[in-house]
Amino acid sequence: MKRDGRPSLHRVTDLGPTLVVSEVFGPTWQGEGASLGRRAGFVRLGRCNLACTWCDTPYTWRWADHDPAVELSTQSVADVIQQLEAMAVGLVVVTGGEPMVQQRSLVPLLEGIGSRGWQVEIETAGTFAPLDEVTRLVDRWNVSPKLAGSGNALEARYRPDALRALEATGAAAFKFVVTDPGELDEVDRIVRECGLIDVWVMPEGTDAATVVRRGRELADAVLGRGWNLTTRLHVLLWGDERGR
Ligand code: SF4
């Protein structure tokens, strides 16, 4: 056990099913996308297979300037569920990092959430196709495909087969993080190539002024293309504060 009471990353025996966790926090609100404003508990998992230049959670994966021994802990599913129970929420958001890096380990968590009657959303960059045993336990996929401006190589960030598989679940919303209206043509290409239906655009930004400014810059163009627009409620309320 760490001094702050979190289980140690290295103590993985006798815990039952486990996950590599960055933080469990809430109650708060889902700040983005189709469920914006819904009261929710968050499970932020560690690690990511991408490396976005504007990543707002680098403490889940960027070990050049963060320490995994400090930032991550191996937690049993039972411990995670216990923390969620204390929040008295009807919605759990599993986010990251990239939660799908631990896809097989998600099943016990998702079963525990479903058995309590809570809904669950998984937030992913859409580079992993979902397994059937995961899909059947997820109420909504919040898929955020990364654009060229994220700084990731094309073959790492764009997996059309995975995006099509997520669309085929019938439960996916595709939320593109955009810094500039000039990126909307790239969004359009992905939407067409992969046959994406429920399309959202979200302004990138980790302070309220940037989110509002970029939202205004994007609004008319997004409306004209027939897509949805989301802000970042938690950023408007609390800026870049962690655990909100
Ligand atoms: S996919 Fe998400 S967690 Fe991973 S680097 Fe990009 S923004 Fe950060």
Coordinates of N, CA and C and ligand atoms in Angstrom, one line a residue:
M1 N 0.8 -1.2 0.0 CA 0.0 0.0 0.0 C 0.9 1.2 0.0
K2 N 0.5 2.2 -0.8 CA 1.3 3.5 -0.8 C 0.9 4.3 0.4
R3 N 1.8 5.3 0.6 CA 1.6 6.1 1.8 C 0.2 6.9 1.7
D4 N -0.2 7.2 0.5 CA -1.5 7.9 0.4 C -2.7 7.0 0.5
G5 N -2.5 5.7 0.7 CA -3.5 4.7 0.9 C -3.9 4.0 -0.3
R6 N -3.4 4.4 -1.5 CA -3.7 3.6 -2.7 C -2.9 2.3 -2.8
P7 N -3.4 1.3 -3.3 CA -2.7 0.0 -3.5 C -1.4 0.3 -4.3
S8 N -0.3 -0.4 -4.0 CA 0.9 -0.2 -4.8 C 0.7 -0.8 -6.2
L9 N 1.4 -0.2 -7.2 CA 1.4 -0.7 -8.6 C 1.9 -2.1 -8.6
H10 N 2.9 -2.4 -7.7 CA 3.6 -3.6 -7.9 C 3.0 -4.7 -7.0
R11 N 2.0 -4.4 -6.2 CA 1.4 -5.5 -5.4 C 0.2 -6.0 -6.1
V12 N 0.4 -7.0 -6.9 CA -0.7 -7.4 -7.8 C -1.3 -8.8 -7.4
T13 N -0.7 -9.5 -6.4 CA -1.3 -10.7 -6.0 C -2.4 -10.5 -5.0
D14 N -3.3 -11.4 -4.8 CA -4.4 -11.5 -3.9 C -5.4 -10.4 -4.0
L15 N -5.4 -9.7 -5.1 CA -6.4 -8.6 -5.2 C -7.6 -9.0 -6.1
G16 N -7.6 -10.2 -6.6 CA -8.7 -10.5 -7.6 C -8.4 -9.8 -8.9
P17 N -9.5 -9.6 -9.7 CA -9.3 -8.9 -11.0 C -8.8 -7.5 -10.7
T18 N -7.8 -7.0 -11.5 CA -7.2 -5.7 -11.2 C -7.2 -4.9 -12.4
L19 N -7.0 -3.6 -12.2 CA -6.8 -2.6 -13.3 C -5.7 -1.7 -12.9
V20 N -5.0 -1.2 -13.9 CA -4.0 -0.1 -13.7 C -4.7 1.2 -13.8
V21 N -4.8 1.9 -12.6 CA -5.6 3.1 -12.5 C -4.8 4.3 -12.3
S22 N -5.3 5.4 -12.9 CA -4.7 6.7 -12.6 C -5.4 7.4 -11.5
E23 N -6.8 7.5 -11.6 CA -7.6 8.1 -10.5 C -9.0 7.7 -10.7
V24 N -9.7 7.6 -9.5 CA -11.1 7.4 -9.5 C -11.7 8.6 -8.8
F25 N -12.6 9.3 -9.5 CA -13.0 10.6 -8.9 C -14.5 10.9 -9.2
G26 N -15.1 11.7 -8.4 CA -16.5 12.1 -8.6 C -17.1 12.1 -7.2
P27 N -18.4 12.4 -7.1 CA -19.3 12.7 -8.2 C -18.9 14.0 -8.8
T28 N -19.1 14.1 -10.2 CA -18.9 15.3 -10.9 C -19.9 15.2 -12.1
W29 N -19.7 15.9 -13.2 CA -20.6 15.8 -14.3 C -19.8 15.3 -15.5
Q30 N -20.4 14.5 -16.4 CA -19.8 14.3 -17.7 C -19.6 15.6 -18.4
G31 N -18.4 16.0 -18.7 CA -18.2 17.3 -19.2 C -18.2 17.5 -20.7
E32 N -18.4 16.4 -21.5 CA -18.2 16.4 -22.9 C -19.2 15.5 -23.6
G33 N -19.6 15.9 -24.8 CA -20.3 14.9 -25.7 C -21.8 14.7 -25.4
A34 N -22.3 13.6 -25.8 CA -23.7 13.3 -25.8 C -24.3 13.2 -24.4
S35 N -23.5 13.0 -23.4 CA -24.1 12.9 -22.0 C -23.7 14.1 -21.2
L36 N -23.3 15.2 -21.8 CA -22.8 16.4 -21.1 C -23.8 16.8 -20.1
G37 N -23.3 17.1 -18.9 CA -24.1 17.5 -17.8 C -24.7 16.4 -16.9
R38 N -24.5 15.2 -17.3 CA -25.0 14.1 -16.5 C -24.1 13.8 -15.3
R39 N -24.6 13.6 -14.1 CA -23.9 13.3 -12.9 C -23.2 12.0 -13.1
A40 N -21.9 11.9 -12.8 CA -21.2 10.7 -13.1 C -20.0 10.5 -12.1
G41 N -19.6 9.2 -12.1 CA -18.3 8.9 -11.4 C -17.3 8.5 -12.5
F42 N -16.1 8.9 -12.3 CA -15.0 8.6 -13.4 C -14.0 7.6 -12.9
V43 N -13.7 6.7 -13.8 CA -12.6 5.8 -13.5 C -11.5 6.1 -14.6
R44 N -10.4 6.7 -14.2 CA -9.4 7.1 -15.2 C -8.3 6.0 -15.2
L45 N -8.2 5.3 -16.2 CA -7.2 4.2 -16.3 C -5.8 4.7 -16.8
G46 N -4.8 4.0 -16.4 CA -3.4 4.4 -16.8 C -3.0 3.8 -18.2
R47 N -2.0 4.5 -18.8 CA -1.4 4.0 -20.0 C -2.2 4.5 -21.3
C48 N -1.4 4.7 -22.3 CA -2.0 5.1 -23.6 C -1.1 4.6 -24.7
N49 N -1.7 4.2 -25.9 CA -0.9 3.7 -27.0 C -0.6 4.9 -28.0
L50 N -1.1 6.1 -27.7 CA -0.9 7.3 -28.5 C -0.1 8.3 -27.7
A51 N 0.3 9.4 -28.4 CA 1.0 10.5 -27.7 C 0.6 11.8 -28.3
C52 N -0.6 12.3 -28.0 CA -1.1 13.5 -28.5 C -0.3 14.7 -27.9
T53 N 0.1 15.6 -28.8 CA 0.9 16.8 -28.3 C 0.1 17.6 -27.4
W54 N -1.2 17.7 -27.5 CA -2.1 18.5 -26.7 C -2.8 17.7 -25.6
C55 N -2.3 16.5 -25.3 CA -3.0 15.6 -24.3 C -3.2 16.4 -23.0
D56 N -4.4 16.3 -22.5 CA -4.7 16.9 -21.2 C -4.6 16.0 -20.0
T57 N -4.2 14.7 -20.3 CA -3.9 13.8 -19.2 C -2.6 13.1 -19.3
P58 N -1.5 13.9 -19.5 CA -0.2 13.2 -19.8 C 0.3 12.4 -18.6
Y59 N -0.3 12.7 -17.4 CA 0.1 12.0 -16.2 C -0.3 10.5 -16.2
T60 N -1.1 10.1 -17.3 CA -1.5 8.7 -17.4 C -0.5 7.9 -18.2
W61 N 0.4 8.6 -18.9 CA 1.2 7.8 -19.9 C 2.6 8.5 -20.2
R62 N 2.8 9.7 -20.0 CA 4.0 10.4 -20.5 C 5.1 10.4 -19.4
W63 N 5.9 9.3 -19.4 CA 6.8 9.1 -18.3 C 8.1 9.9 -18.4
A64 N 8.3 10.7 -19.5 CA 9.4 11.6 -19.6 C 9.3 12.7 -18.5
D65 N 8.1 13.1 -18.2 CA 8.0 14.1 -17.2 C 7.0 13.8 -16.1
H66 N 6.6 12.5 -16.0 CA 5.7 12.0 -14.9 C 6.3 10.7 -14.4
D67 N 6.0 10.3 -13.2 CA 6.5 9.1 -12.6 C 5.4 8.1 -12.5
P68 N 5.5 7.0 -13.2 CA 4.4 6.0 -13.1 C 4.2 5.4 -11.7
A69 N 5.3 5.4 -10.9 CA 5.2 4.8 -9.6 C 4.3 5.8 -8.7
V70 N 4.3 7.0 -9.1 CA 3.5 8.0 -8.3 C 2.1 8.1 -8.9
E71 N 2.0 8.1 -10.2 CA 0.7 8.4 -10.9 C -0.2 7.2 -11.0
L72 N 0.3 5.9 -11.0 CA -0.5 4.8 -11.3 C -0.6 3.9 -10.1
S73 N -1.7 3.2 -9.9 CA -1.7 2.1 -8.9 C -2.5 0.9 -9.5
T74 N -2.2 -0.2 -9.0 CA -2.9 -1.4 -9.4 C -4.0 -1.6 -8.4
Q75 N -5.3 -1.5 -8.8 CA -6.4 -1.5 -7.9 C -7.3 -2.7 -8.3
S76 N -7.8 -3.4 -7.2 CA -8.8 -4.4 -7.5 C -10.1 -3.8 -8.0
V77 N -10.8 -4.6 -8.8 CA -12.1 -4.1 -9.3 C -13.0 -3.8 -8.1
A78 N -12.9 -4.7 -7.1 CA -13.7 -4.5 -5.9 C -13.5 -3.1 -5.2
D79 N -12.2 -2.7 -5.2 CA -11.9 -1.4 -4.6 C -12.4 -0.2 -5.5
V80 N -12.3 -0.4 -6.8 CA -12.9 0.6 -7.7 C -14.4 0.8 -7.5
I81 N -15.1 -0.4 -7.5 CA -16.5 -0.4 -7.3 C -16.9 0.3 -6.0
Q82 N -16.1 0.0 -4.9 CA -16.4 0.6 -3.6 C -16.3 2.1 -3.7
Q83 N -15.3 2.6 -4.4 CA -15.2 4.1 -4.5 C -16.4 4.7 -5.3
L84 N -16.8 3.9 -6.3 CA -18.0 4.4 -7.1 C -19.3 4.4 -6.3
E85 N -19.4 3.4 -5.5 CA -20.6 3.3 -4.6 C -20.8 4.5 -3.7
A86 N -19.7 5.0 -3.2 CA -19.7 6.1 -2.3 C -20.2 7.4 -3.0
M87 N -20.1 7.4 -4.4 CA -20.5 8.6 -5.1 C -22.0 8.7 -5.4
A88 N -22.7 7.6 -5.3 CA -24.1 7.5 -5.5 C -24.5 8.1 -6.9
V89 N -23.9 7.6 -7.9 CA -24.2 8.1 -9.3 C -24.8 7.0 -10.1
G90 N -25.5 7.4 -11.1 CA -26.1 6.4 -12.0 C -25.4 6.2 -13.3
L91 N -24.3 6.9 -13.5 CA -23.5 6.8 -14.7 C -22.0 6.7 -14.3
V92 N -21.3 5.8 -14.9 CA -19.8 5.7 -14.7 C -19.2 5.9 -16.1
V93 N -18.1 6.7 -16.1 CA -17.4 7.0 -17.3 C -16.0 6.4 -17.1
V94 N -15.7 5.4 -18.0 CA -14.3 4.8 -17.9 C -13.5 5.5 -19.0
T95 N -12.4 6.2 -18.5 CA -11.6 7.0 -19.4 C -10.2 6.7 -19.2
G96 N -9.3 7.6 -19.8 CA -7.9 7.3 -19.6 C -7.1 8.6 -19.8
G97 N -5.9 8.5 -20.3 CA -5.3 7.3 -20.9 C -6.2 6.7 -22.0
E98 N -5.8 5.5 -22.4 CA -6.6 4.7 -23.3 C -7.1 3.5 -22.6
P99 N -8.4 3.4 -22.1 CA -8.9 2.3 -21.4 C -8.8 1.0 -22.2
M100 N -8.9 1.1 -23.5 CA -8.9 -0.2 -24.3 C -7.5 -0.9 -24.3
V101 N -6.5 -0.3 -23.8 CA -5.2 -1.0 -23.6 C -5.4 -2.1 -22.6
Q102 N -6.4 -2.0 -21.7 CA -6.7 -3.0 -20.7 C -8.1 -3.6 -21.0
Q103 N -8.4 -3.8 -22.3 CA -9.7 -4.1 -22.7 C -10.2 -5.4 -22.0
R104 N -9.4 -6.5 -22.0 CA -9.9 -7.7 -21.4 C -10.1 -7.6 -19.9
S105 N -9.3 -6.8 -19.2 CA -9.5 -6.6 -17.8 C -10.7 -5.7 -17.4
L106 N -11.3 -5.1 -18.5 CA -12.5 -4.2 -18.2 C -13.7 -5.1 -17.9
V107 N -13.8 -6.3 -18.3 CA -15.0 -7.1 -18.2 C -15.5 -7.2 -16.8
P108 N -14.7 -7.5 -15.8 CA -15.2 -7.6 -14.4 C -15.7 -6.3 -13.9
L109 N -15.0 -5.2 -14.2 CA -15.5 -3.9 -13.8 C -16.8 -3.6 -14.4
L110 N -17.0 -3.8 -15.7 CA -18.2 -3.5 -16.4 C -19.4 -4.4 -15.9
E111 N -19.1 -5.6 -15.6 CA -20.1 -6.5 -15.0 C -20.5 -5.9 -13.6
G112 N -19.6 -5.5 -12.8 CA -19.9 -4.9 -11.5 C -20.7 -3.7 -11.6
I113 N -20.4 -2.9 -12.6 CA -21.2 -1.6 -12.8 C -22.6 -2.0 -13.3
G114 N -22.7 -2.9 -14.3 CA -24.1 -3.3 -14.8 C -24.9 -3.9 -13.7
S115 N -24.3 -4.7 -12.9 CA -25.1 -5.5 -11.9 C -25.7 -4.5 -10.8
R116 N -25.1 -3.3 -10.7 CA -25.7 -2.3 -9.8 C -26.7 -1.4 -10.5
G117 N -27.0 -1.6 -11.7 CA -28.0 -0.8 -12.4 C -27.4 0.5 -12.9
W118 N -26.1 0.7 -12.9 CA -25.5 1.9 -13.4 C -25.3 1.8 -14.9
Q119 N -25.3 2.9 -15.6 CA -24.9 3.0 -17.0 C -23.4 3.2 -17.0
V120 N -22.8 2.8 -18.2 CA -21.4 3.0 -18.3 C -21.0 3.5 -19.7
E121 N -20.1 4.4 -19.8 CA -19.6 4.9 -21.0 C -18.1 4.6 -21.0
I122 N -17.6 4.2 -22.2 CA -16.1 4.1 -22.3 C -15.6 5.2 -23.3
E123 N -14.6 5.9 -22.9 CA -14.0 6.9 -23.7 C -12.7 6.3 -24.4
T124 N -12.6 6.4 -25.7 CA -11.5 5.7 -26.4 C -11.1 6.5 -27.6
A125 N -9.9 6.4 -28.0 CA -9.4 7.1 -29.3 C -9.8 6.2 -30.5
G126 N -10.4 5.1 -30.3 CA -10.9 4.3 -31.4 C -9.8 3.6 -32.2
T127 N -8.8 3.1 -31.6 CA -7.7 2.4 -32.3 C -7.8 0.9 -32.0
F128 N -8.7 0.5 -31.1 CA -8.9 -0.9 -30.8 C -10.4 -1.3 -31.1
A129 N -10.5 -2.4 -31.9 CA -11.9 -2.9 -32.1 C -12.4 -3.5 -30.8
P130 N -13.7 -3.3 -30.4 CA -14.2 -3.8 -29.1 C -14.4 -5.3 -29.2
L131 N -14.1 -6.0 -28.1 CA -14.5 -7.4 -28.0 C -16.0 -7.6 -27.8
D132 N -16.5 -8.7 -28.2 CA -18.0 -8.9 -28.0 C -18.3 -8.8 -26.5
E133 N -17.5 -9.4 -25.7 CA -17.8 -9.5 -24.3 C -17.7 -8.2 -23.6
V134 N -17.0 -7.2 -24.2 CA -17.0 -5.8 -23.7 C -18.2 -5.1 -24.2
T135 N -18.4 -5.2 -25.5 CA -19.5 -4.5 -26.2 C -20.9 -4.7 -25.5
R136 N -21.1 -5.9 -25.1 CA -22.4 -6.2 -24.5 C -22.7 -5.5 -23.2
L137 N -21.6 -5.0 -22.6 CA -21.7 -4.4 -21.3 C -21.6 -2.9 -21.3
V138 N -21.5 -2.3 -22.5 CA -21.2 -0.9 -22.6 C -22.5 -0.2 -23.1
D139 N -22.9 0.9 -22.4 CA -24.1 1.6 -22.9 C -23.8 2.7 -24.0
R140 N -22.6 3.3 -23.9 CA -22.2 4.2 -24.9 C -20.7 4.2 -25.0
W141 N -20.2 4.3 -26.3 CA -18.8 4.5 -26.6 C -18.6 5.9 -27.0
N142 N -17.8 6.6 -26.3 CA -17.4 8.0 -26.7 C -16.0 7.9 -27.4
V143 N -16.1 7.9 -28.7 CA -14.9 7.6 -29.5 C -14.3 8.9 -30.0
S144 N -13.0 9.1 -29.8 CA -12.4 10.4 -30.1 C -11.2 10.1 -31.1
P145 N -11.5 9.9 -32.4 CA -10.4 9.6 -33.3 C -9.5 10.8 -33.4
K146 N -8.2 10.6 -33.4 CA -7.2 11.6 -33.4 C -6.8 12.1 -34.8
L147 N -6.7 13.4 -35.0 CA -6.4 14.0 -36.3 C -4.9 14.2 -36.5
A148 N -4.5 14.6 -37.7 CA -3.0 14.8 -37.9 C -2.4 15.8 -36.9
G149 N -3.2 16.8 -36.6 CA -2.7 17.8 -35.7 C -2.4 17.3 -34.3
S150 N -2.8 16.1 -34.0 CA -2.4 15.5 -32.6 C -1.0 15.1 -32.5
G151 N -0.3 15.0 -33.7 CA 1.1 14.7 -33.7 C 1.4 13.2 -33.7
N152 N 0.4 12.4 -33.8 CA 0.6 10.9 -33.9 C 0.7 10.5 -35.4
A153 N 1.5 9.5 -35.6 CA 1.7 8.9 -37.0 C 0.3 8.4 -37.4
L154 N 0.0 8.5 -38.7 CA -1.2 8.1 -39.3 C -1.6 6.6 -38.9
E155 N -0.6 5.7 -39.1 CA -0.9 4.3 -38.9 C -1.1 4.0 -37.4
A156 N -0.7 4.9 -36.5 CA -1.0 4.7 -35.1 C -2.4 5.2 -34.7
R157 N -2.7 6.4 -35.2 CA -3.9 7.0 -34.7 C -5.2 6.7 -35.5
Y158 N -5.0 6.2 -36.8 CA -6.2 6.0 -37.6 C -6.3 4.5 -38.0
R159 N -7.3 3.9 -37.4 CA -7.6 2.5 -37.6 C -9.0 2.3 -38.1
P160 N -9.2 2.4 -39.4 CA -10.6 2.4 -40.0 C -11.4 1.2 -39.5
D161 N -10.7 0.0 -39.5 CA -11.5 -1.2 -39.1 C -12.0 -1.1 -37.7
A162 N -11.2 -0.5 -36.8 CA -11.7 -0.3 -35.4 C -12.8 0.7 -35.3
L163 N -12.7 1.7 -36.1 CA -13.8 2.7 -36.1 C -15.1 2.1 -36.6
R164 N -15.0 1.3 -37.7 CA -16.2 0.7 -38.3 C -16.8 -0.3 -37.3
A165 N -15.9 -1.0 -36.6 CA -16.4 -2.0 -35.6 C -17.1 -1.2 -34.4
L166 N -16.6 -0.1 -34.0 CA -17.3 0.7 -33.0 C -18.6 1.2 -33.5
E167 N -18.6 1.7 -34.7 CA -19.9 2.2 -35.3 C -20.9 1.0 -35.3
A168 N -20.4 -0.2 -35.6 CA -21.3 -1.3 -35.8 C -22.0 -1.7 -34.4
T169 N -21.4 -1.2 -33.3 CA -22.0 -1.6 -32.0 C -23.4 -0.9 -31.9
G170 N -23.6 0.2 -32.7 CA -24.9 0.9 -32.6 C -24.9 1.8 -31.3
A171 N -23.8 1.9 -30.6 CA -23.8 2.7 -29.4 C -22.7 3.7 -29.3
A172 N -22.2 4.1 -30.5 CA -21.0 4.9 -30.5 C -21.3 6.4 -30.9
A173 N -20.7 7.3 -30.2 CA -20.7 8.7 -30.6 C -19.3 9.1 -30.9
F174 N -19.0 9.7 -32.0 CA -17.7 10.0 -32.5 C -17.4 11.5 -32.3
K175 N -16.5 11.8 -31.4 CA -16.2 13.2 -30.9 C -14.8 13.5 -31.3
F176 N -14.7 14.5 -32.3 CA -13.4 14.9 -32.8 C -12.9 16.1 -32.1
V177 N -11.7 16.1 -31.6 CA -11.2 17.2 -30.9 C -10.5 18.1 -32.0
V178 N -10.9 19.4 -32.1 CA -10.5 20.2 -33.2 C -9.9 21.5 -32.6
T179 N -8.8 21.9 -33.2 CA -8.2 23.2 -32.7 C -8.5 24.3 -33.7
D180 N -8.8 24.0 -34.9 CA -8.9 25.0 -36.0 C -10.0 24.5 -37.0
P181 N -10.8 25.4 -37.5 CA -11.8 25.0 -38.5 C -11.2 24.3 -39.7
G182 N -9.9 24.6 -40.0 CA -9.3 23.9 -41.2 C -9.2 22.4 -41.0
E183 N -9.4 21.9 -39.8 CA -9.3 20.5 -39.6 C -10.6 19.7 -39.9
L184 N -11.6 20.5 -40.2 CA -12.9 19.9 -40.4 C -13.0 19.0 -41.7
D185 N -12.2 19.4 -42.7 CA -12.2 18.5 -43.9 C -11.6 17.2 -43.6
E186 N -10.6 17.1 -42.7 CA -10.1 15.8 -42.3 C -11.1 15.0 -41.5
V187 N -11.8 15.7 -40.7 CA -12.9 15.0 -40.0 C -13.9 14.4 -41.0
D188 N -14.3 15.2 -42.0 CA -15.2 14.8 -43.0 C -14.7 13.5 -43.7
R189 N -13.4 13.5 -44.0 CA -12.9 12.3 -44.8 C -13.0 11.1 -43.9
I190 N -12.7 11.2 -42.6 CA -12.8 10.0 -41.7 C -14.3 9.6 -41.6
V191 N -15.2 10.5 -41.4 CA -16.6 10.2 -41.3 C -17.1 9.5 -42.5
R192 N -16.7 9.9 -43.7 CA -17.2 9.3 -44.9 C -16.5 7.9 -45.1
E193 N -15.2 7.8 -44.9 CA -14.5 6.5 -45.1 C -15.0 5.4 -44.2
C194 N -15.4 5.8 -43.0 CA -15.8 4.8 -42.0 C -17.3 4.7 -41.8
G195 N -18.0 5.6 -42.4 CA -19.5 5.5 -42.3 C -20.0 5.9 -40.9
L196 N -19.4 6.9 -40.3 CA -19.8 7.3 -38.9 C -21.0 8.1 -38.9
I197 N -21.9 7.9 -38.0 CA -23.2 8.5 -38.0 C -23.4 9.6 -37.0
D198 N -23.1 9.3 -35.7 CA -23.3 10.3 -34.7 C -22.0 11.1 -34.4
V199 N -21.9 12.2 -35.1 CA -20.6 12.9 -35.2 C -20.7 14.2 -34.3
W200 N -19.6 14.4 -33.5 CA -19.5 15.5 -32.6 C -18.2 16.2 -32.9
V201 N -18.1 17.5 -32.7 CA -16.9 18.2 -32.7 C -16.7 18.9 -31.4
M202 N -15.5 18.9 -30.9 CA -15.3 19.6 -29.6 C -14.0 20.4 -29.7
P203 N -14.1 21.7 -29.3 CA -12.9 22.6 -29.3 C -11.9 22.1 -28.3
E204 N -10.6 22.0 -28.8 CA -9.5 21.7 -27.9 C -9.3 22.9 -27.0
G205 N -8.9 22.6 -25.7 CA -8.5 23.7 -24.8 C -8.6 23.2 -23.4
T206 N -7.7 23.7 -22.6 CA -7.7 23.4 -21.2 C -7.9 24.6 -20.3
D207 N -8.4 25.7 -20.9 CA -8.9 26.9 -20.1 C -10.1 27.4 -20.8
A208 N -11.0 28.0 -20.0 CA -12.3 28.4 -20.4 C -12.2 29.3 -21.6
A209 N -11.3 30.3 -21.6 CA -11.2 31.3 -22.7 C -10.9 30.6 -24.0
T210 N -10.0 29.6 -24.0 CA -9.7 28.9 -25.3 C -10.9 28.1 -25.8
V211 N -11.5 27.4 -24.9 CA -12.7 26.5 -25.3 C -13.8 27.4 -25.9
V212 N -14.1 28.5 -25.2 CA -15.1 29.4 -25.8 C -14.7 30.0 -27.1
R213 N -13.5 30.5 -27.2 CA -13.0 31.1 -28.5 C -13.1 30.1 -29.6
R214 N -12.5 28.9 -29.4 CA -12.5 27.9 -30.5 C -13.9 27.4 -30.8
G215 N -14.7 27.3 -29.7 CA -16.1 26.9 -30.0 C -16.8 27.8 -30.9
R216 N -16.6 29.1 -30.7 CA -17.2 30.2 -31.5 C -16.7 30.1 -32.9
E217 N -15.4 29.8 -33.1 CA -14.7 29.8 -34.4 C -15.3 28.6 -35.2
L218 N -15.6 27.5 -34.5 CA -16.1 26.3 -35.1 C -17.6 26.2 -35.4
A219 N -18.4 27.0 -34.6 CA -19.8 26.8 -34.5 C -20.5 26.7 -35.9
D220 N -20.3 27.8 -36.7 CA -21.1 27.9 -37.9 C -20.7 26.8 -38.9
A221 N -19.4 26.5 -39.0 CA -19.0 25.4 -39.9 C -19.5 24.0 -39.5
V222 N -19.5 23.8 -38.2 CA -20.0 22.5 -37.7 C -21.5 22.4 -37.9
L223 N -22.2 23.4 -37.7 CA -23.6 23.4 -37.9 C -23.9 23.2 -39.4
G224 N -23.1 23.8 -40.3 CA -23.3 23.7 -41.7 C -23.1 22.3 -42.2
R225 N -22.2 21.6 -41.5 CA -21.9 20.2 -42.0 C -22.8 19.2 -41.4
G226 N -23.7 19.6 -40.6 CA -24.8 18.7 -40.0 C -24.3 17.9 -38.8
W227 N -23.3 18.4 -38.1 CA -22.7 17.7 -37.0 C -23.2 18.3 -35.7
N228 N -22.8 17.6 -34.6 CA -23.1 18.1 -33.2 C -21.9 18.8 -32.7
L229 N -22.1 19.8 -31.8 CA -21.0 20.5 -31.2 C -21.1 20.4 -29.7
T230 N -20.0 20.1 -29.0 CA -20.0 20.0 -27.6 C -18.9 20.9 -27.0
T231 N -19.2 21.5 -25.9 CA -18.2 22.2 -25.2 C -17.5 21.3 -24.2
R232 N -16.7 21.9 -23.3 CA -16.0 21.1 -22.2 C -16.5 21.7 -20.9
L233 N -17.6 21.2 -20.3 CA -18.2 21.8 -19.1 C -17.2 21.9 -18.0
H234 N -16.4 20.8 -17.7 CA -15.5 20.8 -16.6 C -14.4 21.9 -16.8
V235 N -14.0 22.1 -18.0 CA -13.0 23.2 -18.3 C -13.6 24.5 -18.0
L236 N -14.8 24.7 -18.5 CA -15.5 26.0 -18.2 C -15.6 26.3 -16.7
L237 N -15.9 25.2 -16.0 CA -16.1 25.4 -14.5 C -14.8 25.5 -13.7
W238 N -13.9 24.6 -14.1 CA -12.7 24.4 -13.2 C -11.4 24.5 -13.9
G239 N -11.3 24.8 -15.2 CA -10.1 24.9 -15.9 C -9.4 23.5 -16.0
D240 N -8.1 23.5 -15.8 CA -7.4 22.2 -15.9 C -7.2 21.5 -14.6
E241 N -8.1 21.7 -13.7 CA -7.9 21.1 -12.4 C -8.1 19.6 -12.5
R242 N -7.3 18.8 -11.8 CA -7.4 17.4 -11.9 C -8.5 16.9 -11.0
G243 N -9.1 15.7 -11.4 CA -10.1 15.1 -10.6 C -11.4 15.8 -10.5
R244 N -11.8 16.6 -11.6 CA -13.0 17.3 -11.6 C -13.8 17.0 -12.8
Ligands
SF4_1 S1 -5.3 9.4 -26.9 FE1 -6.1 10.6 -25.1 S2 -4.8 10.0 -23.4 FE2 -3.8 9.2 -25.2 S3 -2.3 10.8 -25.7 FE3 -4.1 11.3 -26.9 S4 -5.4 12.7 -25.6 FE4 -3.8 11.7 -24.3

